[in-house]
Amino acid sequence: MIGSISLKEITFKNGYKLILEENSIVLFVGANNSGKSVTLKELYTALLKNNTLKNVAIASIATKTSGSVEDFKENIEHRLINGSYFSKAQSPFQDDGLKRAWDNNDSGILSQFNVNILHTSDRLNLVSPPSSIDLLSQPPVHPFHTLQMNGDLLADFTRYFKTAFDIDITLNFGAGGNVPMHVGKKPIIKEGDDRVSSSYLKNLKELPQLQVQGDGMKSFAGVFLSLIAENYGINLIDEPEAFLHPPQAKLLGQMISKNVHENKQILIATHSEHFLKGILDYAGDRLTIIRLKRENNVVEYSTLNNNDLKIIWKDSILRHSNVLDGLFHSKVVLCESDSDCRLLSALATAIVEHEVMPSPDIHYIQAGGKARFPTVMNALKQIDVPLTIIADFDLYNNEQPLKEMYEIMGGNWADIQKEFKIVKQDIDNQRPELNTVDAKKALENVFDEASEPNLSDKQIKELQQILKKSSAWTKAKSAGKAILTAGDATVAFKKLNLHLEKVGIIIIQIGEIESFDKSVGNHGPKWVNSVLEKDLILSPDLEEIRCFVKTYILNI
């Protein structure tokens, strides 16, 4: 059995308690400056010094040991020099001192041998070649030594590295006084030679070494090697995705969740949706995600329900969307389409720059149509992200999905059901552009002119336009609340709209996003592209939509 120390419980300053298992993987996520890195630093200090008095994040911790003191000493055998066990801080401990610390569960002493915090500089330096050791008589003191002794582990590492960077990495078993890693196409071992043959080593020596490569390669290798090849029971890692492109960050997450032993705890501060997705692929029940929010220098912690995350992960559309990226922002704006997101984001950015105000941490997500609103909203609410929804006026056309959306945001449909019915009925009763007789005649004309077995794209579009004109909701979508009759319908709309805005559902009162600038033709992406060519700050055509963005997105 492996002798180790592990975290049993963490109590945060806001009173929240996190219970951990010996194999827990904990991800701390949140917006910039939410307290993720501070949490890791305070955990490390609390473990080493048993001191949390000046902390802003961690109130207290509780630890436990597994195995025996003899198991623990075997685990740290590589630190035994001339009868003393030397900690990371080079403090010597005799057998009796370690036994007392073990018997008393003294985390301050035990953590010096069994806890590691991996900052950016640590993992970049970890790939420098160590001095060679006698592999038969000396314990490994560096991850490269562990790879020398474990062929399966070395094969895993080289395979993942190749997948991440599309280039070979090779451990040099015959470099003399040190043990370097080489990056580049691995030399072929000729028949009769092996990995220490002079001809092979000569070719290998010509390849550049890992420590002179870019920070992405060094960081990727450093994180993997620290977790897989070093024997720390508690591992704290700050932003492992640093220097990595999204596919590499995801692969690193997969490597960690799939390969790190069950007897290790990993606590990670991350700001990467891609790394998170990689962790989710294999972590299973080991994973706990803690979302951090900082308000008035007080860090708030909340746990994301694993079952909720599994639901998100099983939805193929959500899984391949950017919904989870909302975890790393202060607010999410959910729109019907990607073009809506592009325009609102561009306007918000332009206004912020013009007003010389702090840039808001907003993430824009498209729902992919009205019908998908509830699915995406449920996912975002489950990951505890502040949410604002922007929708066209024709969301009032049907009770669903509006009812479900309102209830997801915490509203009670019974409070507004009466008003909704009044508004809908008022528009339903209005005369459409084409009545039934006129619509039927127009449809027949299109079919009469069709001479081919299949309708052309032009004819299909004509039919669609005729059907749209046969409903008053076509006009409502472009005119918005102006279509409502005076009296009860207008009064009901005001109450209905007020309740929806209160929970964060913002329905465009003038119709649809294209209604903000009718000097531009087209619809959807083409309309947005034309609008984006204008001066977003000075164009008088965009005054109304600028006010909309200020009010509902920037809250100014």
Coordinates of C-alpha atoms in Angstrom, one line a residue:
M1 CA 0.0 0.0 0.0
I2 CA 1.2 3.6 -0.8
G3 CA 1.7 5.7 2.4
S4 CA 0.4 9.2 1.7
I5 CA -1.3 12.2 3.1
S6 CA -4.5 13.6 1.6
L7 CA -7.0 16.3 2.1
K8 CA -10.2 15.2 3.8
E9 CA -12.0 18.5 4.0
I10 CA -11.6 22.1 3.0
T11 CA -13.7 24.9 4.6
F12 CA -13.8 28.1 2.7
K13 CA -14.2 31.6 4.2
N14 CA -17.8 31.8 3.0
G15 CA -18.6 28.7 5.1
Y16 CA -18.8 26.3 2.2
K17 CA -17.3 22.8 3.0
L18 CA -15.8 20.5 0.4
I19 CA -15.4 16.8 1.3
L20 CA -12.7 15.1 -0.7
E21 CA -11.8 11.5 -1.5
E22 CA -8.2 10.2 -1.8
N23 CA -8.5 10.2 -5.6
S24 CA -10.4 13.5 -6.0
I25 CA -9.9 15.7 -9.0
V26 CA -11.0 19.2 -8.1
L27 CA -11.3 22.0 -10.7
F28 CA -11.5 25.6 -9.5
V29 CA -13.1 27.7 -12.3
G30 CA -14.4 31.2 -12.6
A31 CA -13.9 34.6 -14.2
N32 CA -10.6 36.5 -14.1
N33 CA -9.6 37.6 -10.6
S34 CA -12.2 35.4 -9.0
G35 CA -9.7 33.9 -6.6
K36 CA -8.6 30.6 -8.3
S37 CA -4.9 31.1 -8.0
V38 CA -5.2 32.6 -4.5
T39 CA -7.2 29.5 -3.4
L40 CA -4.4 27.2 -4.5
K41 CA -1.7 29.3 -2.8
E42 CA -3.6 29.4 0.4
L43 CA -4.2 25.6 0.3
Y44 CA -0.5 25.0 -0.1
T45 CA 0.4 27.4 2.8
A46 CA -2.3 25.8 5.0
L47 CA -0.9 22.4 4.3
L48 CA 2.7 23.3 5.0
K49 CA 2.2 25.7 7.9
N50 CA -1.2 24.8 9.4
N51 CA -1.9 28.6 9.3
T52 CA -5.0 30.2 7.7
L53 CA -5.3 33.3 9.8
K54 CA -4.6 35.9 7.1
N55 CA -6.4 34.0 4.3
V56 CA -9.1 35.5 2.1
A57 CA -10.2 32.1 0.6
I58 CA -9.4 29.1 2.9
A59 CA -10.8 29.1 6.5
S60 CA -9.4 25.6 7.5
I61 CA -8.4 22.2 6.2
A62 CA -8.4 18.7 7.6
T63 CA -6.1 15.9 6.4
K64 CA -5.8 12.2 6.8
T65 CA -3.1 9.5 6.2
S66 CA -3.4 6.2 4.4
G67 CA -1.1 3.3 4.7
S68 CA 1.6 3.1 7.4
V69 CA 4.6 5.2 8.3
E70 CA 6.7 2.4 6.8
D71 CA 4.7 2.7 3.5
F72 CA 5.2 6.5 3.7
K73 CA 9.0 6.2 4.1
E74 CA 9.1 3.7 1.2
N75 CA 7.3 6.3 -0.9
I76 CA 9.9 9.0 -0.1
E77 CA 12.9 6.7 -0.2
H78 CA 14.5 8.9 -2.8
R79 CA 14.8 11.6 -0.2
L80 CA 16.9 9.4 2.2
I81 CA 20.5 10.6 2.4
N82 CA 22.9 9.4 5.1
G83 CA 20.1 8.3 7.4
S84 CA 17.9 11.4 7.1
Y85 CA 14.9 12.2 4.9
F86 CA 15.3 15.5 3.3
S87 CA 12.1 17.5 2.6
K88 CA 11.6 19.7 -0.5
A89 CA 12.9 22.6 1.6
Q90 CA 16.0 20.5 2.4
S91 CA 15.1 20.1 6.1
P92 CA 16.4 16.7 7.5
F93 CA 14.1 14.4 9.4
Q94 CA 15.1 11.2 11.3
D95 CA 13.0 8.1 11.5
D96 CA 11.6 9.0 14.9
G97 CA 10.6 12.5 13.8
L98 CA 8.7 11.2 10.8
K99 CA 7.0 8.6 13.0
R100 CA 5.8 11.3 15.4
A101 CA 4.5 13.4 12.5
W102 CA 2.7 10.4 11.1
D103 CA 1.2 9.4 14.4
N104 CA 0.0 13.0 15.1
N105 CA -1.2 13.5 11.5
D106 CA 1.1 16.5 11.4
S107 CA 0.3 17.9 7.9
G108 CA 2.9 20.6 8.3
I109 CA 5.7 18.0 8.3
L110 CA 4.2 15.3 6.1
S111 CA 3.2 17.8 3.4
Q112 CA 6.8 18.8 2.9
F113 CA 7.3 15.4 1.4
N114 CA 3.9 14.6 -0.1
V115 CA 2.5 17.9 -1.5
N116 CA 3.5 19.7 -4.6
I117 CA 2.3 23.0 -6.2
L118 CA 3.1 23.4 -9.8
H119 CA 3.4 26.9 -11.1
T120 CA 4.3 27.9 -14.7
S121 CA 8.0 28.3 -14.0
D122 CA 8.1 24.9 -12.1
R123 CA 6.8 22.9 -15.0
L124 CA 9.0 24.7 -17.5
N125 CA 12.1 23.9 -15.5
L126 CA 11.1 20.3 -14.8
V127 CA 12.2 19.2 -18.3
S128 CA 15.8 20.1 -17.8
P129 CA 18.0 17.0 -18.0
P130 CA 18.8 15.6 -14.5
S131 CA 22.0 13.9 -13.6
S132 CA 22.2 10.2 -14.3
I133 CA 21.7 7.7 -11.4
D134 CA 22.4 4.0 -10.9
L135 CA 19.0 2.6 -12.0
L136 CA 19.7 -0.7 -10.1
S137 CA 20.6 0.7 -6.7
Q138 CA 19.3 4.3 -6.5
P139 CA 15.7 5.5 -6.3
P140 CA 14.5 8.0 -9.0
V141 CA 14.9 11.7 -8.0
H142 CA 13.5 13.1 -11.3
P143 CA 10.6 12.2 -13.6
F144 CA 13.0 11.3 -16.4
H145 CA 14.5 8.6 -14.1
T146 CA 11.0 7.2 -13.5
L147 CA 10.5 7.0 -17.3
Q148 CA 13.9 5.2 -17.6
M149 CA 12.6 2.5 -15.2
N150 CA 9.0 2.2 -16.5
G151 CA 8.7 1.4 -20.2
D152 CA 4.9 1.5 -20.2
L153 CA 4.9 5.0 -18.7
L154 CA 7.5 6.2 -21.2
A155 CA 5.4 4.8 -24.1
D156 CA 2.3 6.6 -22.8
F157 CA 4.2 9.9 -22.5
T158 CA 5.8 9.7 -26.0
R159 CA 2.4 8.7 -27.5
Y160 CA 0.6 11.7 -26.0
F161 CA 3.4 14.1 -26.9
K162 CA 3.3 12.9 -30.5
T163 CA -0.5 13.4 -30.6
A164 CA -0.3 16.9 -29.1
F165 CA 2.6 18.2 -31.3
D166 CA 2.9 15.8 -34.2
I167 CA 6.5 15.2 -33.4
D168 CA 8.5 12.5 -31.7
I169 CA 10.1 12.8 -28.3
T170 CA 12.8 10.4 -27.3
L171 CA 14.5 9.7 -23.9
N172 CA 18.3 9.4 -24.2
F173 CA 19.5 6.4 -22.3
G174 CA 23.2 6.9 -23.2
A175 CA 24.1 10.6 -22.7
G176 CA 26.6 9.9 -20.0
G177 CA 26.3 12.3 -17.0
N178 CA 22.8 13.4 -17.6
V179 CA 19.4 12.2 -19.0
P180 CA 18.0 14.5 -21.7
M181 CA 14.9 14.3 -23.9
H182 CA 15.2 14.9 -27.6
V183 CA 12.5 16.4 -29.9
G184 CA 12.4 15.5 -33.6
K185 CA 12.0 12.4 -35.8
K186 CA 13.3 9.5 -33.8
P187 CA 16.3 7.8 -35.4
I188 CA 15.7 4.2 -36.6
I189 CA 17.5 1.5 -34.6
K190 CA 19.3 -0.6 -37.1
E191 CA 19.3 -4.4 -36.9
G192 CA 21.8 -5.5 -34.3
D193 CA 21.8 -2.1 -32.5
D194 CA 19.8 -1.0 -29.4
R195 CA 19.1 2.3 -27.7
V196 CA 22.6 2.6 -26.3
S197 CA 24.4 1.7 -29.5
S198 CA 26.9 4.4 -30.6
S199 CA 25.4 4.9 -34.1
Y200 CA 21.9 5.3 -32.7
L201 CA 23.1 7.7 -29.9
K202 CA 25.1 9.7 -32.5
N203 CA 22.0 10.3 -34.6
L204 CA 19.9 11.0 -31.5
K205 CA 22.3 13.6 -30.2
E206 CA 21.8 15.7 -33.3
L207 CA 18.2 16.3 -32.4
P208 CA 17.4 19.4 -30.2
Q209 CA 16.7 18.8 -26.5
L210 CA 13.3 19.4 -24.9
Q211 CA 14.5 22.2 -22.6
V212 CA 15.3 24.5 -25.5
Q213 CA 11.9 24.1 -27.2
G214 CA 8.9 26.4 -26.9
D215 CA 7.0 27.0 -23.6
G216 CA 4.0 25.0 -24.9
M217 CA 6.0 21.8 -25.3
K218 CA 7.8 22.3 -22.0
S219 CA 4.7 23.1 -20.0
F220 CA 2.8 20.1 -21.5
A221 CA 5.6 17.7 -20.7
G222 CA 6.2 19.2 -17.2
V223 CA 2.5 18.9 -16.1
F224 CA 2.3 15.3 -17.3
L225 CA 5.6 14.2 -15.8
S226 CA 4.9 15.8 -12.5
L227 CA 1.6 14.1 -12.1
I228 CA 2.4 10.7 -13.6
A229 CA 6.1 10.2 -12.7
E230 CA 6.3 11.9 -9.2
N231 CA 4.9 10.5 -6.0
Y232 CA 3.0 13.4 -4.5
G233 CA -0.3 12.5 -2.8
I234 CA -1.6 16.1 -3.1
N235 CA -1.0 17.9 -6.4
L236 CA -1.9 21.6 -6.9
I237 CA -1.6 23.0 -10.4
D238 CA -2.2 26.6 -11.5
E239 CA -3.5 27.0 -15.1
P240 CA -2.0 23.8 -16.7
E241 CA -3.4 25.1 -20.1
A242 CA -0.9 28.0 -20.2
F243 CA 1.0 28.2 -23.5
L244 CA -1.1 25.5 -25.1
H245 CA -3.4 25.7 -28.1
P246 CA -7.0 24.5 -27.5
P247 CA -6.5 20.9 -28.9
Q248 CA -3.4 20.5 -26.8
A249 CA -5.2 21.8 -23.6
K250 CA -8.0 19.3 -24.2
L251 CA -5.5 16.5 -24.7
L252 CA -3.7 17.4 -21.5
G253 CA -7.0 17.2 -19.6
Q254 CA -7.7 13.8 -21.1
M255 CA -4.2 12.6 -20.1
I256 CA -4.6 13.7 -16.5
S257 CA -8.1 12.3 -16.0
K258 CA -7.2 9.0 -17.7
N259 CA -3.7 8.3 -16.4
V260 CA -3.2 9.8 -13.0
H261 CA -3.3 7.1 -10.4
E262 CA -6.3 6.6 -8.1
N263 CA -4.2 7.3 -5.0
K264 CA -3.5 10.9 -6.0
Q265 CA -5.5 14.1 -5.4
I266 CA -5.3 16.8 -8.0
L267 CA -6.6 20.3 -7.4
I268 CA -6.4 22.6 -10.4
A269 CA -7.1 26.3 -11.1
T270 CA -8.1 26.6 -14.8
H271 CA -9.5 29.2 -17.2
S272 CA -9.8 26.9 -20.2
E273 CA -13.0 25.3 -21.5
H274 CA -10.9 23.0 -23.6
F275 CA -8.9 21.7 -20.7
L276 CA -12.2 21.2 -18.8
K277 CA -13.7 19.2 -21.6
G278 CA -10.6 17.0 -21.7
I279 CA -11.0 16.3 -17.9
L280 CA -14.7 15.6 -18.3
D281 CA -14.0 12.9 -20.9
Y282 CA -12.5 10.4 -18.4
A283 CA -12.7 11.8 -14.8
G284 CA -16.1 10.4 -14.0
D285 CA -17.1 10.5 -10.3
R286 CA -13.6 11.6 -9.3
L287 CA -14.4 15.1 -10.5
T288 CA -15.7 18.1 -8.5
I289 CA -16.0 21.5 -10.1
I290 CA -16.0 24.5 -7.9
R291 CA -17.1 27.8 -9.3
L292 CA -15.6 31.0 -7.7
K293 CA -17.1 34.4 -7.7
R294 CA -15.4 37.4 -6.0
E295 CA -17.6 40.3 -4.6
N296 CA -16.2 43.0 -2.4
N297 CA -13.0 41.0 -1.9
V298 CA -15.0 38.1 -0.6
V299 CA -14.6 34.8 -2.6
E300 CA -17.9 32.8 -2.9
Y301 CA -17.7 29.1 -3.7
S302 CA -20.3 26.8 -5.1
T303 CA -20.2 23.2 -6.3
L304 CA -21.5 22.2 -9.7
N305 CA -23.6 19.1 -9.6
N306 CA -21.9 16.2 -11.4
N307 CA -25.3 14.8 -12.6
D308 CA -26.0 18.2 -14.2
L309 CA -22.6 18.1 -16.0
K310 CA -23.3 14.6 -17.2
I311 CA -26.5 15.8 -18.8
I312 CA -24.7 18.5 -20.6
W313 CA -22.0 16.1 -21.7
K314 CA -24.5 13.7 -23.1
D315 CA -26.1 16.3 -25.3
S316 CA -24.0 16.2 -28.5
I317 CA -25.0 19.8 -29.5
L318 CA -24.0 21.2 -26.1
R319 CA -20.9 19.0 -25.9
H320 CA -19.5 20.6 -29.0
S321 CA -20.7 24.1 -28.3
N322 CA -19.1 26.9 -26.2
V323 CA -21.6 26.6 -23.4
L324 CA -19.0 25.4 -20.8
D325 CA -16.9 28.5 -21.6
G326 CA -19.5 30.4 -19.6
L327 CA -17.9 29.0 -16.5
F328 CA -15.0 31.4 -17.0
H329 CA -16.9 34.6 -17.4
S330 CA -18.9 36.9 -15.2
K331 CA -22.0 37.0 -17.4
V332 CA -23.4 35.1 -20.4
V333 CA -25.6 36.7 -23.1
L334 CA -27.7 34.1 -24.9
C335 CA -29.0 35.0 -28.4
E336 CA -31.0 33.2 -31.0
S337 CA -28.2 33.1 -33.6
D338 CA -24.5 33.5 -34.1
S339 CA -25.0 36.7 -36.2
D340 CA -26.9 38.3 -33.3
C341 CA -24.0 37.4 -30.9
R342 CA -21.5 39.0 -33.3
L343 CA -23.4 42.3 -33.6
L344 CA -24.2 42.7 -29.9
S345 CA -20.6 41.8 -29.0
A346 CA -19.1 44.3 -31.5
L347 CA -21.4 47.1 -30.3
A348 CA -20.7 46.4 -26.6
T349 CA -16.9 46.4 -27.4
A350 CA -17.2 49.7 -29.3
I351 CA -19.2 51.4 -26.6
V352 CA -16.8 50.3 -23.8
E353 CA -13.8 51.6 -25.8
H354 CA -15.5 54.9 -26.6
E355 CA -16.7 55.4 -23.0
V356 CA -13.3 54.4 -21.6
M357 CA -14.9 52.1 -19.1
P358 CA -13.7 48.7 -17.7
S359 CA -14.2 46.0 -20.2
P360 CA -17.0 43.7 -19.0
D361 CA -16.3 40.0 -18.8
I362 CA -19.2 38.8 -21.1
H363 CA -19.5 35.6 -23.0
Y364 CA -21.9 35.4 -26.0
I365 CA -23.6 32.1 -26.9
Q366 CA -26.0 31.3 -29.6
A367 CA -29.0 29.0 -28.9
G368 CA -29.5 27.9 -32.5
G369 CA -33.1 29.1 -32.7
K370 CA -36.0 29.6 -30.3
A371 CA -36.7 25.9 -29.7
R372 CA -33.2 25.4 -28.3
F373 CA -33.4 28.2 -25.8
P374 CA -34.6 26.0 -22.9
T375 CA -31.9 23.4 -23.4
V376 CA -29.0 25.9 -23.5
M377 CA -30.5 27.9 -20.6
N378 CA -30.8 24.8 -18.4
A379 CA -27.2 24.0 -19.1
L380 CA -26.1 27.5 -18.2
K381 CA -28.2 27.7 -15.0
Q382 CA -26.8 24.3 -13.9
I383 CA -23.2 25.7 -14.1
D384 CA -24.3 28.7 -12.1
V385 CA -23.6 31.5 -14.6
P386 CA -25.4 34.9 -14.5
L387 CA -27.5 34.9 -17.7
T388 CA -29.3 37.4 -20.0
I389 CA -31.4 36.2 -22.9
I390 CA -32.1 38.3 -26.0
A391 CA -35.0 37.1 -28.2
D392 CA -37.2 38.4 -31.0
F393 CA -40.7 39.6 -30.4
D394 CA -42.3 36.5 -32.0
L395 CA -41.3 34.6 -28.9
Y396 CA -44.8 35.6 -27.7
N397 CA -46.3 33.6 -30.6
N398 CA -46.5 30.4 -28.6
E399 CA -46.7 29.5 -24.9
Q400 CA -43.7 27.2 -25.3
P401 CA -40.8 27.7 -25.2
L402 CA -41.5 31.0 -23.3
K403 CA -43.2 29.3 -20.3
E404 CA -40.3 26.9 -19.8
M405 CA -37.7 29.7 -20.3
Y406 CA -39.5 31.9 -17.7
E407 CA -39.6 29.0 -15.2
I408 CA -35.9 28.1 -15.7
M409 CA -35.0 31.7 -14.8
G410 CA -37.0 31.4 -11.6
G411 CA -40.3 32.9 -12.6
N412 CA -43.8 31.5 -11.9
W413 CA -45.8 31.2 -15.1
A414 CA -49.1 31.7 -13.3
D415 CA -48.0 35.2 -12.5
I416 CA -48.0 36.2 -16.2
Q417 CA -50.1 33.6 -18.0
K418 CA -53.2 35.9 -18.2
E419 CA -51.2 38.7 -19.7
F420 CA -49.5 36.4 -22.1
K421 CA -52.8 35.1 -23.4
I422 CA -54.2 38.7 -23.9
V423 CA -51.1 39.7 -25.9
K424 CA -51.1 36.6 -28.0
Q425 CA -54.9 36.8 -28.7
D426 CA -54.7 40.4 -29.7
I427 CA -52.1 39.7 -32.4
D428 CA -53.8 36.4 -33.5
N429 CA -57.1 38.4 -34.1
Q430 CA -55.5 41.0 -36.3
R431 CA -55.9 40.9 -40.0
P432 CA -52.9 39.4 -41.8
E433 CA -51.4 40.8 -45.0
L434 CA -53.1 38.0 -46.9
N435 CA -56.4 36.5 -45.8
T436 CA -57.2 32.8 -46.5
V437 CA -58.7 33.4 -49.9
D438 CA -55.8 35.6 -51.1
A439 CA -53.2 33.2 -49.7
K440 CA -54.8 30.2 -51.4
K441 CA -54.9 32.1 -54.7
A442 CA -51.2 33.1 -54.4
L443 CA -50.1 29.6 -53.6
E444 CA -52.0 28.2 -56.5
N445 CA -50.4 30.7 -58.9
V446 CA -46.9 29.5 -57.8
F447 CA -47.9 25.8 -58.3
D448 CA -49.5 26.6 -61.7
E449 CA -46.3 28.2 -62.9
A450 CA -44.3 25.1 -61.8
S451 CA -43.5 23.0 -64.9
E452 CA -40.7 20.8 -63.5
P453 CA -41.3 17.7 -61.2
N454 CA -39.5 19.5 -58.4
L455 CA -40.0 23.0 -57.2
S456 CA -37.1 25.4 -57.7
D457 CA -35.4 27.3 -54.8
K458 CA -37.1 30.4 -56.0
Q459 CA -40.5 28.9 -56.0
I460 CA -40.0 27.4 -52.5
K461 CA -39.0 30.9 -51.2
E462 CA -42.1 32.4 -52.9
L463 CA -44.3 29.8 -51.1
Q464 CA -42.7 30.6 -47.8
Q465 CA -43.2 34.3 -48.2
I466 CA -46.9 33.8 -49.0
L467 CA -47.4 31.6 -45.9
K468 CA -45.7 34.2 -43.8
K469 CA -48.0 36.9 -45.1
S470 CA -51.0 34.9 -44.1
S471 CA -50.1 35.3 -40.4
A472 CA -50.3 38.5 -38.4
W473 CA -47.1 37.3 -36.6
T474 CA -45.0 38.1 -39.6
K475 CA -45.9 41.8 -39.2
A476 CA -45.5 41.5 -35.4
K477 CA -41.9 40.2 -35.8
S478 CA -40.9 43.2 -37.8
A479 CA -43.0 45.8 -36.0
G480 CA -43.0 44.6 -32.4
K481 CA -45.2 46.1 -29.8
A482 CA -46.4 48.8 -32.2
I483 CA -48.8 46.2 -33.6
L484 CA -50.7 45.9 -30.3
T485 CA -54.1 47.6 -30.0
A486 CA -54.6 50.3 -27.4
G487 CA -56.1 49.3 -24.1
D488 CA -56.0 45.9 -22.5
A489 CA -53.4 44.4 -24.8
T490 CA -50.9 47.3 -24.3
V491 CA -51.4 47.2 -20.5
A492 CA -51.0 43.5 -20.5
F493 CA -47.8 43.7 -22.6
K494 CA -46.2 46.2 -20.2
K495 CA -46.8 43.9 -17.2
L496 CA -45.7 40.8 -19.1
N497 CA -42.5 42.5 -20.4
L498 CA -41.7 43.8 -16.9
H499 CA -41.8 40.4 -15.4
L500 CA -39.7 38.9 -18.2
E501 CA -37.0 41.5 -17.9
K502 CA -36.9 41.1 -14.2
V503 CA -35.7 37.5 -14.5
G504 CA -33.3 38.3 -17.4
I505 CA -35.4 37.5 -20.5
I506 CA -35.1 40.5 -22.8
I507 CA -37.5 40.5 -25.8
I508 CA -36.8 43.0 -28.5
Q509 CA -39.9 45.3 -28.2
I510 CA -39.5 46.7 -31.7
G511 CA -39.7 43.3 -33.4
E512 CA -36.3 41.6 -34.2
I513 CA -32.7 42.6 -34.3
E514 CA -33.0 43.7 -37.9
S515 CA -35.7 46.2 -36.8
F516 CA -33.1 48.4 -35.2
D517 CA -31.8 49.5 -38.6
K518 CA -34.2 49.3 -41.5
S519 CA -31.9 51.4 -43.8
V520 CA -30.1 48.1 -44.4
G521 CA -31.7 45.3 -46.5
N522 CA -31.2 41.6 -46.2
H523 CA -31.6 39.5 -43.0
G524 CA -29.5 37.5 -40.6
P525 CA -25.7 37.3 -41.3
K526 CA -25.9 39.5 -44.4
W527 CA -27.8 42.2 -42.6
V528 CA -25.3 42.0 -39.7
N529 CA -22.3 42.2 -42.0
S530 CA -23.7 45.4 -43.6
V531 CA -24.4 47.0 -40.2
L532 CA -20.9 46.2 -39.0
E533 CA -19.5 48.3 -41.9
K534 CA -21.0 51.4 -40.4
D535 CA -19.5 53.5 -37.6
L536 CA -20.8 51.7 -34.6
I537 CA -20.5 54.8 -32.3
L538 CA -21.4 57.7 -34.6
S539 CA -23.9 56.3 -37.1
P540 CA -27.3 57.8 -36.3
D541 CA -28.9 54.6 -37.8
L542 CA -27.6 52.7 -34.8
E543 CA -28.6 55.0 -32.0
E544 CA -31.5 52.8 -30.9
I545 CA -29.5 49.6 -30.8
R546 CA -26.7 51.3 -29.0
C547 CA -29.2 52.3 -26.3
F548 CA -30.4 48.7 -26.2
V549 CA -26.9 47.4 -25.6
K550 CA -26.1 49.9 -22.9
T551 CA -29.3 49.2 -21.0
Y552 CA -29.6 45.4 -21.3
I553 CA -26.1 44.2 -21.8
L554 CA -23.7 46.7 -20.3
N555 CA -26.2 47.9 -17.7
I556 CA -25.2 51.6 -18.0

